Amino acid sequence: MSEEREKSVDEMYCKSCGAIIKKDAEICVHCGVRQKSAGWTPGGTEGGGKDWLTTLLLCIFLGGIGIHRFYTGHIGIGIAQVLTLGGCGIWALVDLIMIAMGTFKDANGNLLVRN
């Protein structure tokens, strides 16, 4: 029988399996899933998100073929946008609005960084 113990200050829960791991662990020892780095913040500047202005310009000028998706690490969606020409422009327009509003995230879940 395993005893449940209280999580200490220098520990956190694995984002995948929920096991208690060290706060600075890069990989969970229980399930092997890579964790966010210890300095990660939702704003995502550490190891951080991609540049907001670059993503915006790529979406404006090349959004119809999904180049901004490749830049932000969304390779699968980028390929889908290439094949559908940005969802006939609708997908690219939605992405453009999300980027402009600041809600678009890169493949790691980080918000775009405004420099």
mmCIF file with all atom_site columns, C-alpha atoms in Angstrom:
data_model
loop_
_atom_site.group_PDB
_atom_site.id
_atom_site.type_symbol
_atom_site.label_atom_id
_atom_site.label_alt_id
_atom_site.label_comp_id
_atom_site.label_asym_id
_atom_site.label_entity_id
_atom_site.label_seq_id
_atom_site.pdbx_PDB_ins_code
_atom_site.Cartn_x
_atom_site.Cartn_y
_atom_site.Cartn_z
_atom_site.occupancy
_atom_site.B_iso_or_equiv
_atom_site.pdbx_formal_charge
_atom_site.auth_seq_id
_atom_site.auth_comp_id
_atom_site.auth_asym_id
_atom_site.auth_atom_id
_atom_site.pdbx_PDB_model_num
ATOM 1   C CA . MET A 1 1   ? 0.000   0.000  0.000   1.00 0.00 ? 1   MET A CA 1
ATOM 2   C CA . SER A 1 2   ? 1.312   3.411  -0.876  1.00 0.00 ? 2   SER A CA 1
ATOM 3   C CA . GLU A 1 3   ? 0.966   6.220  1.588   1.00 0.00 ? 3   GLU A CA 1
ATOM 4   C CA . GLU A 1 4   ? -0.182  9.572  0.298   1.00 0.00 ? 4   GLU A CA 1
ATOM 5   C CA . ARG A 1 5   ? 2.042   12.388 1.363   1.00 0.00 ? 5   ARG A CA 1
ATOM 6   C CA . GLU A 1 6   ? 1.709   16.124 1.247   1.00 0.00 ? 6   GLU A CA 1
ATOM 7   C CA . LYS A 1 7   ? 3.484   17.965 -1.567  1.00 0.00 ? 7   LYS A CA 1
ATOM 8   C CA . SER A 1 8   ? 6.358   20.140 -0.319  1.00 0.00 ? 8   SER A CA 1
ATOM 9   C CA . VAL A 1 9   ? 7.279   23.619 -1.572  1.00 0.00 ? 9   VAL A CA 1
ATOM 10  C CA . ASP A 1 10  ? 10.016  22.336 -3.923  1.00 0.00 ? 10  ASP A CA 1
ATOM 11  C CA . GLU A 1 11  ? 7.712   19.840 -5.620  1.00 0.00 ? 11  GLU A CA 1
ATOM 12  C CA . MET A 1 12  ? 4.927   20.007 -8.189  1.00 0.00 ? 12  MET A CA 1
ATOM 13  C CA . TYR A 1 13  ? 2.507   17.658 -9.898  1.00 0.00 ? 13  TYR A CA 1
ATOM 14  C CA . CYS A 1 14  ? 3.330   16.064 -13.267 1.00 0.00 ? 14  CYS A CA 1
ATOM 15  C CA . LYS A 1 15  ? 1.164   17.633 -15.971 1.00 0.00 ? 15  LYS A CA 1
ATOM 16  C CA . SER A 1 16  ? 0.495   14.199 -17.458 1.00 0.00 ? 16  SER A CA 1
ATOM 17  C CA . CYS A 1 17  ? 0.181   11.559 -14.726 1.00 0.00 ? 17  CYS A CA 1
ATOM 18  C CA . GLY A 1 18  ? -0.277  13.775 -11.650 1.00 0.00 ? 18  GLY A CA 1
ATOM 19  C CA . ALA A 1 19  ? 2.618   12.242 -9.701  1.00 0.00 ? 19  ALA A CA 1
ATOM 20  C CA . ILE A 1 20  ? 4.582   14.444 -7.326  1.00 0.00 ? 20  ILE A CA 1
ATOM 21  C CA . ILE A 1 21  ? 7.925   15.409 -8.880  1.00 0.00 ? 21  ILE A CA 1
ATOM 22  C CA . LYS A 1 22  ? 10.687  17.922 -8.196  1.00 0.00 ? 22  LYS A CA 1
ATOM 23  C CA . LYS A 1 23  ? 9.776   21.470 -9.257  1.00 0.00 ? 23  LYS A CA 1
ATOM 24  C CA . ASP A 1 24  ? 12.880  21.772 -11.467 1.00 0.00 ? 24  ASP A CA 1
ATOM 25  C CA . ALA A 1 25  ? 12.424  18.341 -13.132 1.00 0.00 ? 25  ALA A CA 1
ATOM 26  C CA . GLU A 1 26  ? 12.440  18.457 -16.919 1.00 0.00 ? 26  GLU A CA 1
ATOM 27  C CA . ILE A 1 27  ? 11.018  14.946 -17.283 1.00 0.00 ? 27  ILE A CA 1
ATOM 28  C CA . CYS A 1 28  ? 8.631   13.068 -14.984 1.00 0.00 ? 28  CYS A CA 1
ATOM 29  C CA . VAL A 1 29  ? 10.386  9.994  -13.531 1.00 0.00 ? 29  VAL A CA 1
ATOM 30  C CA . HIS A 1 30  ? 7.053   8.166  -13.357 1.00 0.00 ? 30  HIS A CA 1
ATOM 31  C CA . CYS A 1 31  ? 5.671   8.575  -16.895 1.00 0.00 ? 31  CYS A CA 1
ATOM 32  C CA . GLY A 1 32  ? 8.563   10.122 -18.865 1.00 0.00 ? 32  GLY A CA 1
ATOM 33  C CA . VAL A 1 33  ? 6.601   13.167 -20.074 1.00 0.00 ? 33  VAL A CA 1
ATOM 34  C CA . ARG A 1 34  ? 8.601   16.392 -20.508 1.00 0.00 ? 34  ARG A CA 1
ATOM 35  C CA . GLN A 1 35  ? 7.522   19.152 -18.129 1.00 0.00 ? 35  GLN A CA 1
ATOM 36  C CA . LYS A 1 36  ? 7.697   22.897 -18.563 1.00 0.00 ? 36  LYS A CA 1
ATOM 37  C CA . SER A 1 37  ? 10.888  24.412 -17.200 1.00 0.00 ? 37  SER A CA 1
ATOM 38  C CA . ALA A 1 38  ? 10.922  25.776 -13.672 1.00 0.00 ? 38  ALA A CA 1
ATOM 39  C CA . GLY A 1 39  ? 10.985  29.383 -14.899 1.00 0.00 ? 39  GLY A CA 1
ATOM 40  C CA . TRP A 1 40  ? 7.994   28.932 -17.211 1.00 0.00 ? 40  TRP A CA 1
ATOM 41  C CA . THR A 1 41  ? 5.253   31.507 -16.878 1.00 0.00 ? 41  THR A CA 1
ATOM 42  C CA . PRO A 1 42  ? 1.909   31.695 -18.697 1.00 0.00 ? 42  PRO A CA 1
ATOM 43  C CA . GLY A 1 43  ? 3.189   34.787 -20.542 1.00 0.00 ? 43  GLY A CA 1
ATOM 44  C CA . GLY A 1 44  ? 5.892   32.539 -21.864 1.00 0.00 ? 44  GLY A CA 1
ATOM 45  C CA . THR A 1 45  ? 9.054   34.559 -22.138 1.00 0.00 ? 45  THR A CA 1
ATOM 46  C CA . GLU A 1 46  ? 11.359  31.927 -20.650 1.00 0.00 ? 46  GLU A CA 1
ATOM 47  C CA . GLY A 1 47  ? 12.344  29.597 -23.435 1.00 0.00 ? 47  GLY A CA 1
ATOM 48  C CA . GLY A 1 48  ? 9.411   31.480 -24.563 1.00 0.00 ? 48  GLY A CA 1
ATOM 49  C CA . GLY A 1 49  ? 6.796   32.108 -27.060 1.00 0.00 ? 49  GLY A CA 1
ATOM 50  C CA . LYS A 1 50  ? 7.500   33.231 -30.576 1.00 0.00 ? 50  LYS A CA 1
ATOM 51  C CA . ASP A 1 51  ? 7.602   36.890 -31.504 1.00 0.00 ? 51  ASP A CA 1
ATOM 52  C CA . TRP A 1 52  ? 4.161   38.481 -31.850 1.00 0.00 ? 52  TRP A CA 1
ATOM 53  C CA . LEU A 1 53  ? 5.046   40.940 -34.629 1.00 0.00 ? 53  LEU A CA 1
ATOM 54  C CA . THR A 1 54  ? 6.780   38.298 -36.764 1.00 0.00 ? 54  THR A CA 1
ATOM 55  C CA . THR A 1 55  ? 3.779   35.988 -36.428 1.00 0.00 ? 55  THR A CA 1
ATOM 56  C CA . LEU A 1 56  ? 1.377   38.826 -37.260 1.00 0.00 ? 56  LEU A CA 1
ATOM 57  C CA . LEU A 1 57  ? 3.302   39.822 -40.399 1.00 0.00 ? 57  LEU A CA 1
ATOM 58  C CA . LEU A 1 58  ? 3.610   36.209 -41.561 1.00 0.00 ? 58  LEU A CA 1
ATOM 59  C CA . CYS A 1 59  ? -0.143  35.775 -41.102 1.00 0.00 ? 59  CYS A CA 1
ATOM 60  C CA . ILE A 1 60  ? -0.952  38.996 -42.977 1.00 0.00 ? 60  ILE A CA 1
ATOM 61  C CA . PHE A 1 61  ? 1.282   38.297 -45.963 1.00 0.00 ? 61  PHE A CA 1
ATOM 62  C CA . LEU A 1 62  ? 1.464   34.483 -46.062 1.00 0.00 ? 62  LEU A CA 1
ATOM 63  C CA . GLY A 1 63  ? -1.510  33.431 -43.915 1.00 0.00 ? 63  GLY A CA 1
ATOM 64  C CA . GLY A 1 64  ? -3.285  31.866 -46.871 1.00 0.00 ? 64  GLY A CA 1
ATOM 65  C CA . ILE A 1 65  ? -0.653  29.144 -46.945 1.00 0.00 ? 65  ILE A CA 1
ATOM 66  C CA . GLY A 1 66  ? -0.199  28.873 -43.163 1.00 0.00 ? 66  GLY A CA 1
ATOM 67  C CA . ILE A 1 67  ? 3.424   29.993 -42.873 1.00 0.00 ? 67  ILE A CA 1
ATOM 68  C CA . HIS A 1 68  ? 2.702   31.568 -39.470 1.00 0.00 ? 68  HIS A CA 1
ATOM 69  C CA . ARG A 1 69  ? 1.643   28.129 -38.225 1.00 0.00 ? 69  ARG A CA 1
ATOM 70  C CA . PHE A 1 70  ? 4.983   26.612 -39.249 1.00 0.00 ? 70  PHE A CA 1
ATOM 71  C CA . TYR A 1 71  ? 6.786   29.502 -37.510 1.00 0.00 ? 71  TYR A CA 1
ATOM 72  C CA . THR A 1 72  ? 4.929   28.883 -34.242 1.00 0.00 ? 72  THR A CA 1
ATOM 73  C CA . GLY A 1 73  ? 5.538   25.127 -34.357 1.00 0.00 ? 73  GLY A CA 1
ATOM 74  C CA . HIS A 1 74  ? 2.062   23.967 -35.426 1.00 0.00 ? 74  HIS A CA 1
ATOM 75  C CA . ILE A 1 75  ? 3.406   21.822 -38.278 1.00 0.00 ? 75  ILE A CA 1
ATOM 76  C CA . GLY A 1 76  ? 0.312   19.632 -38.742 1.00 0.00 ? 76  GLY A CA 1
ATOM 77  C CA . ILE A 1 77  ? -2.062  22.580 -38.881 1.00 0.00 ? 77  ILE A CA 1
ATOM 78  C CA . GLY A 1 78  ? 0.395   24.380 -41.168 1.00 0.00 ? 78  GLY A CA 1
ATOM 79  C CA . ILE A 1 79  ? 0.264   21.502 -43.638 1.00 0.00 ? 79  ILE A CA 1
ATOM 80  C CA . ALA A 1 80  ? -3.544  21.496 -43.454 1.00 0.00 ? 80  ALA A CA 1
ATOM 81  C CA . GLN A 1 81  ? -3.590  25.229 -44.170 1.00 0.00 ? 81  GLN A CA 1
ATOM 82  C CA . VAL A 1 82  ? -1.260  24.799 -47.139 1.00 0.00 ? 82  VAL A CA 1
ATOM 83  C CA . LEU A 1 83  ? -3.544  22.120 -48.596 1.00 0.00 ? 83  LEU A CA 1
ATOM 84  C CA . THR A 1 84  ? -6.743  24.138 -48.039 1.00 0.00 ? 84  THR A CA 1
ATOM 85  C CA . LEU A 1 85  ? -5.275  27.580 -48.751 1.00 0.00 ? 85  LEU A CA 1
ATOM 86  C CA . GLY A 1 86  ? -5.910  28.701 -45.201 1.00 0.00 ? 86  GLY A CA 1
ATOM 87  C CA . GLY A 1 87  ? -9.369  27.146 -45.132 1.00 0.00 ? 87  GLY A CA 1
ATOM 88  C CA . CYS A 1 88  ? -10.289 29.286 -48.147 1.00 0.00 ? 88  CYS A CA 1
ATOM 89  C CA . GLY A 1 89  ? -9.048  32.283 -46.182 1.00 0.00 ? 89  GLY A CA 1
ATOM 90  C CA . ILE A 1 90  ? -11.396 31.821 -43.234 1.00 0.00 ? 90  ILE A CA 1
ATOM 91  C CA . TRP A 1 91  ? -8.876  29.921 -41.096 1.00 0.00 ? 91  TRP A CA 1
ATOM 92  C CA . ALA A 1 92  ? -6.204  32.519 -41.824 1.00 0.00 ? 92  ALA A CA 1
ATOM 93  C CA . LEU A 1 93  ? -8.615  35.327 -40.901 1.00 0.00 ? 93  LEU A CA 1
ATOM 94  C CA . VAL A 1 94  ? -9.476  33.681 -37.578 1.00 0.00 ? 94  VAL A CA 1
ATOM 95  C CA . ASP A 1 95  ? -5.751  33.230 -36.854 1.00 0.00 ? 95  ASP A CA 1
ATOM 96  C CA . LEU A 1 96  ? -5.118  36.879 -37.747 1.00 0.00 ? 96  LEU A CA 1
ATOM 97  C CA . ILE A 1 97  ? -7.784  38.032 -35.291 1.00 0.00 ? 97  ILE A CA 1
ATOM 98  C CA . MET A 1 98  ? -6.408  35.749 -32.544 1.00 0.00 ? 98  MET A CA 1
ATOM 99  C CA . ILE A 1 99  ? -2.859  37.018 -33.112 1.00 0.00 ? 99  ILE A CA 1
ATOM 100 C CA . ALA A 1 100 ? -3.979  40.661 -33.080 1.00 0.00 ? 100 ALA A CA 1
ATOM 101 C CA . MET A 1 101 ? -5.963  40.116 -29.857 1.00 0.00 ? 101 MET A CA 1
ATOM 102 C CA . GLY A 1 102 ? -3.025  38.361 -28.167 1.00 0.00 ? 102 GLY A CA 1
ATOM 103 C CA . THR A 1 103 ? -4.718  35.007 -27.614 1.00 0.00 ? 103 THR A CA 1
ATOM 104 C CA . PHE A 1 104 ? -2.740  32.978 -30.182 1.00 0.00 ? 104 PHE A CA 1
ATOM 105 C CA . LYS A 1 105 ? -0.309  30.430 -28.646 1.00 0.00 ? 105 LYS A CA 1
ATOM 106 C CA . ASP A 1 106 ? 2.714   28.618 -30.021 1.00 0.00 ? 106 ASP A CA 1
ATOM 107 C CA . ALA A 1 107 ? 2.996   24.829 -30.117 1.00 0.00 ? 107 ALA A CA 1
ATOM 108 C CA . ASN A 1 108 ? 4.348   24.790 -26.543 1.00 0.00 ? 108 ASN A CA 1
ATOM 109 C CA . GLY A 1 109 ? 1.302   26.617 -25.210 1.00 0.00 ? 109 GLY A CA 1
ATOM 110 C CA . ASN A 1 110 ? 3.120   29.923 -24.708 1.00 0.00 ? 110 ASN A CA 1
ATOM 111 C CA . LEU A 1 111 ? 1.456   33.180 -25.662 1.00 0.00 ? 111 LEU A CA 1
ATOM 112 C CA . LEU A 1 112 ? 3.267   35.191 -28.306 1.00 0.00 ? 112 LEU A CA 1
ATOM 113 C CA . VAL A 1 113 ? 5.847   37.611 -26.899 1.00 0.00 ? 113 VAL A CA 1
ATOM 114 C CA . ARG A 1 114 ? 5.494   41.309 -27.686 1.00 0.00 ? 114 ARG A CA 1
ATOM 115 C CA . ASN A 1 115 ? 8.951   42.879 -27.727 1.00 0.00 ? 115 ASN A CA 1
#
